[in-house]
mmCIF file of C-alpha atoms in Angstrom:
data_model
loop_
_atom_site.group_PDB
_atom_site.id
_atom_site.type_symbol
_atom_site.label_atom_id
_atom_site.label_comp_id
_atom_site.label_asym_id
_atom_site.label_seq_id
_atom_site.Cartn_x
_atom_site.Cartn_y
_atom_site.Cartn_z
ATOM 1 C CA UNK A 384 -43.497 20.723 48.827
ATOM 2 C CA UNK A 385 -40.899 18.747 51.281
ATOM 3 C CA UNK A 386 -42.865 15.178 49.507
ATOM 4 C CA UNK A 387 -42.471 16.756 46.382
ATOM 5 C CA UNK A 388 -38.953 17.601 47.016
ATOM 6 C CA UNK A 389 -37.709 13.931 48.360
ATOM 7 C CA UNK A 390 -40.102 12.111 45.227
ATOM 8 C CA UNK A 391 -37.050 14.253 43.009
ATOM 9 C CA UNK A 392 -34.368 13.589 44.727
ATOM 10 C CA UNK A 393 -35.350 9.990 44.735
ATOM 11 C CA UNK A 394 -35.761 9.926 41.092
ATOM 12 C CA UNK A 395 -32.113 11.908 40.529
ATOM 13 C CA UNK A 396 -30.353 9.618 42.897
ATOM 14 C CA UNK A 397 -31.742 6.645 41.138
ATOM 15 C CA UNK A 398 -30.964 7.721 37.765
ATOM 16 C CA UNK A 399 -26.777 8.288 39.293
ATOM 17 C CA UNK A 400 -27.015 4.836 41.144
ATOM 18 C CA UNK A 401 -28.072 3.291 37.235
ATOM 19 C CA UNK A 402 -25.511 5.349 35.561
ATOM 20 C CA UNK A 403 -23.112 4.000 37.963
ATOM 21 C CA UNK A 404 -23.952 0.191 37.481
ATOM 22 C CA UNK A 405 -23.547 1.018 34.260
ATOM 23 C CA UNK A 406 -20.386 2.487 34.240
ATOM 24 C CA UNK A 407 -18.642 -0.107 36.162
ATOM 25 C CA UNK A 408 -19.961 -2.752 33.847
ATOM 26 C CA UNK A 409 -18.233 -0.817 31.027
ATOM 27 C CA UNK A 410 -15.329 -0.494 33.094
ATOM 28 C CA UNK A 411 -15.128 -3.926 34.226
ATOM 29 C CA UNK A 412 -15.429 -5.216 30.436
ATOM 30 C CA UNK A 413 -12.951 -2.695 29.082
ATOM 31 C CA UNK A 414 -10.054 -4.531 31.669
ATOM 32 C CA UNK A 415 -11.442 -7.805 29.967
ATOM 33 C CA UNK A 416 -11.013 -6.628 26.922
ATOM 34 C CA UNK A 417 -7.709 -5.449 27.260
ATOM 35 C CA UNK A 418 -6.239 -8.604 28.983
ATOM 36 C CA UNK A 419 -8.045 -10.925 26.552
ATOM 37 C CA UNK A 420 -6.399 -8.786 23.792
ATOM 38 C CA UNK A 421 -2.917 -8.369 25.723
ATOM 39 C CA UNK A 422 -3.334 -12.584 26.055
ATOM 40 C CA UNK A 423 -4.179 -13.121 21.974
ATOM 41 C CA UNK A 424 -1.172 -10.831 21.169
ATOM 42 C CA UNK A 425 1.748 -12.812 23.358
ATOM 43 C CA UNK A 426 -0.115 -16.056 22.276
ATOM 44 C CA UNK A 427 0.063 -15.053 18.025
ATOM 45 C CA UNK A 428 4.101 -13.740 19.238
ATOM 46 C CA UNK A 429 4.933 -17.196 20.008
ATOM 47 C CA UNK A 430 4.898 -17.211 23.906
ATOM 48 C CA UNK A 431 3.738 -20.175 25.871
ATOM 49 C CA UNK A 432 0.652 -19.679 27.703
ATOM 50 C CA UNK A 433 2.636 -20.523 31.113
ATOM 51 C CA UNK A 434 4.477 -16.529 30.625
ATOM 52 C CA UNK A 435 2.776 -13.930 32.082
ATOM 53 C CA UNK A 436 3.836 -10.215 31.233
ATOM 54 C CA UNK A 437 3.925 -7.509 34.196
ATOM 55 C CA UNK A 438 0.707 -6.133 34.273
ATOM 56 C CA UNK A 439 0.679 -2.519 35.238
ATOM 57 C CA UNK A 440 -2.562 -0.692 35.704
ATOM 58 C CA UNK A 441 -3.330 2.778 36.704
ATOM 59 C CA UNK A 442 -6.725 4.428 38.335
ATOM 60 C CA UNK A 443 -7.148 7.802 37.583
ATOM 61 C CA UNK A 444 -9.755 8.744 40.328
ATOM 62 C CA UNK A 445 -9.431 6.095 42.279
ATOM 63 C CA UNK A 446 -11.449 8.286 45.722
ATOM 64 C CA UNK A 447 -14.495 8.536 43.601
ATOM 65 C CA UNK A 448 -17.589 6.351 43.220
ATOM 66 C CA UNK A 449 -16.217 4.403 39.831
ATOM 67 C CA UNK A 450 -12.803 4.408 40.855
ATOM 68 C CA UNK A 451 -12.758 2.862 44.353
ATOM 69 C CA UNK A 452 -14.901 0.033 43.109
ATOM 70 C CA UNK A 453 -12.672 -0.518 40.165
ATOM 71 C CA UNK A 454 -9.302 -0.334 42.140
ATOM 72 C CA UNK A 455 -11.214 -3.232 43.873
ATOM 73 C CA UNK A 456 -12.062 -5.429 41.045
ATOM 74 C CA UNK A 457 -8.050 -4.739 39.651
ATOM 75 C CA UNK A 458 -6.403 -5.466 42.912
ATOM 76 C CA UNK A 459 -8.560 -9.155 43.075
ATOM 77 C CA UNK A 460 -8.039 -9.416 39.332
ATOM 78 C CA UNK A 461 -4.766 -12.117 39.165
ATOM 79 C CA UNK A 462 -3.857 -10.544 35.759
ATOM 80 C CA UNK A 463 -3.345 -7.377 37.500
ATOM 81 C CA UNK A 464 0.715 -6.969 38.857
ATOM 82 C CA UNK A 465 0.993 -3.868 39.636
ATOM 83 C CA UNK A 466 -1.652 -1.255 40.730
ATOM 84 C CA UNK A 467 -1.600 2.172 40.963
ATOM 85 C CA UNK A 468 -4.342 4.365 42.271
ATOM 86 C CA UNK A 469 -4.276 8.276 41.980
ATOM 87 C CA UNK A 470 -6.719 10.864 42.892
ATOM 88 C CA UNK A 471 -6.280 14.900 43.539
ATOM 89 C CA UNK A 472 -8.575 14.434 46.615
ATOM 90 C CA UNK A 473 -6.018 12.378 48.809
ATOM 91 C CA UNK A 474 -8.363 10.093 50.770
ATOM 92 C CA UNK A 475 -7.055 7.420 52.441
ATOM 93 C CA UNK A 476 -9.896 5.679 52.555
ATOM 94 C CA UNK A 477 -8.952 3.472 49.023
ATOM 95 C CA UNK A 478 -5.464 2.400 50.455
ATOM 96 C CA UNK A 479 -6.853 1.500 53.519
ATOM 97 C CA UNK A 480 -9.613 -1.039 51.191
ATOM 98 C CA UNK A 481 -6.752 -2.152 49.352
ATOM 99 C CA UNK A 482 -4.436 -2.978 52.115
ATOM 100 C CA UNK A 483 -6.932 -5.623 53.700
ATOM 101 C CA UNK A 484 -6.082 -7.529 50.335
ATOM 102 C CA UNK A 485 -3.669 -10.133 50.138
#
């Protein structure tokens, strides 16, 4: 039963790992998206392409297994200005990531 056991957990935690992958592909296209879009919009308002606007992001659950990775990807991200990460566990375990970043 302990074989039978570990063969299901092993299928379950595969299944979360995929969902995951997924999820931070989404993720990581949906800040595309919105930069891309944020880009077309100054560029049909008659900026140059030289001005850059103050990008201000947010991560809502930024201790948990999509948010900690994402923080990551915004904080490299050069389009990214400002960065704010919140969670309601209080692990300092993301600030501590995101302070080895220049």
């Amino acid at each position: 039963t302990n074989q039978r056991i570990a063969l299901i957990a092993i299928y379950y935690l595969q299944r979360i790992h995929l969902s995951i992958m997924i999820i931070n592909r989404l993720a990581t296209r949906a800040v595309s998206t919105a930069f891309r879009q944020r880009a077309a919009v100054q560029s049909t308002a008659g900026f140059h392409s030289t001005t850059t606007a103050d990008a201000k992001v947010a991560v809502l659950g930024a201790a948990g297994g999509i948010g900690q990775p994402l923080s990551l990807l915004c904080k490299l991200s050069p389009e990214v200005d400002e960065l704010s990460c919140y969670d309601i566990v209080g692990t300092p375990g993301v600030a501590a990531d995101l302070s080895h970043i220049p």
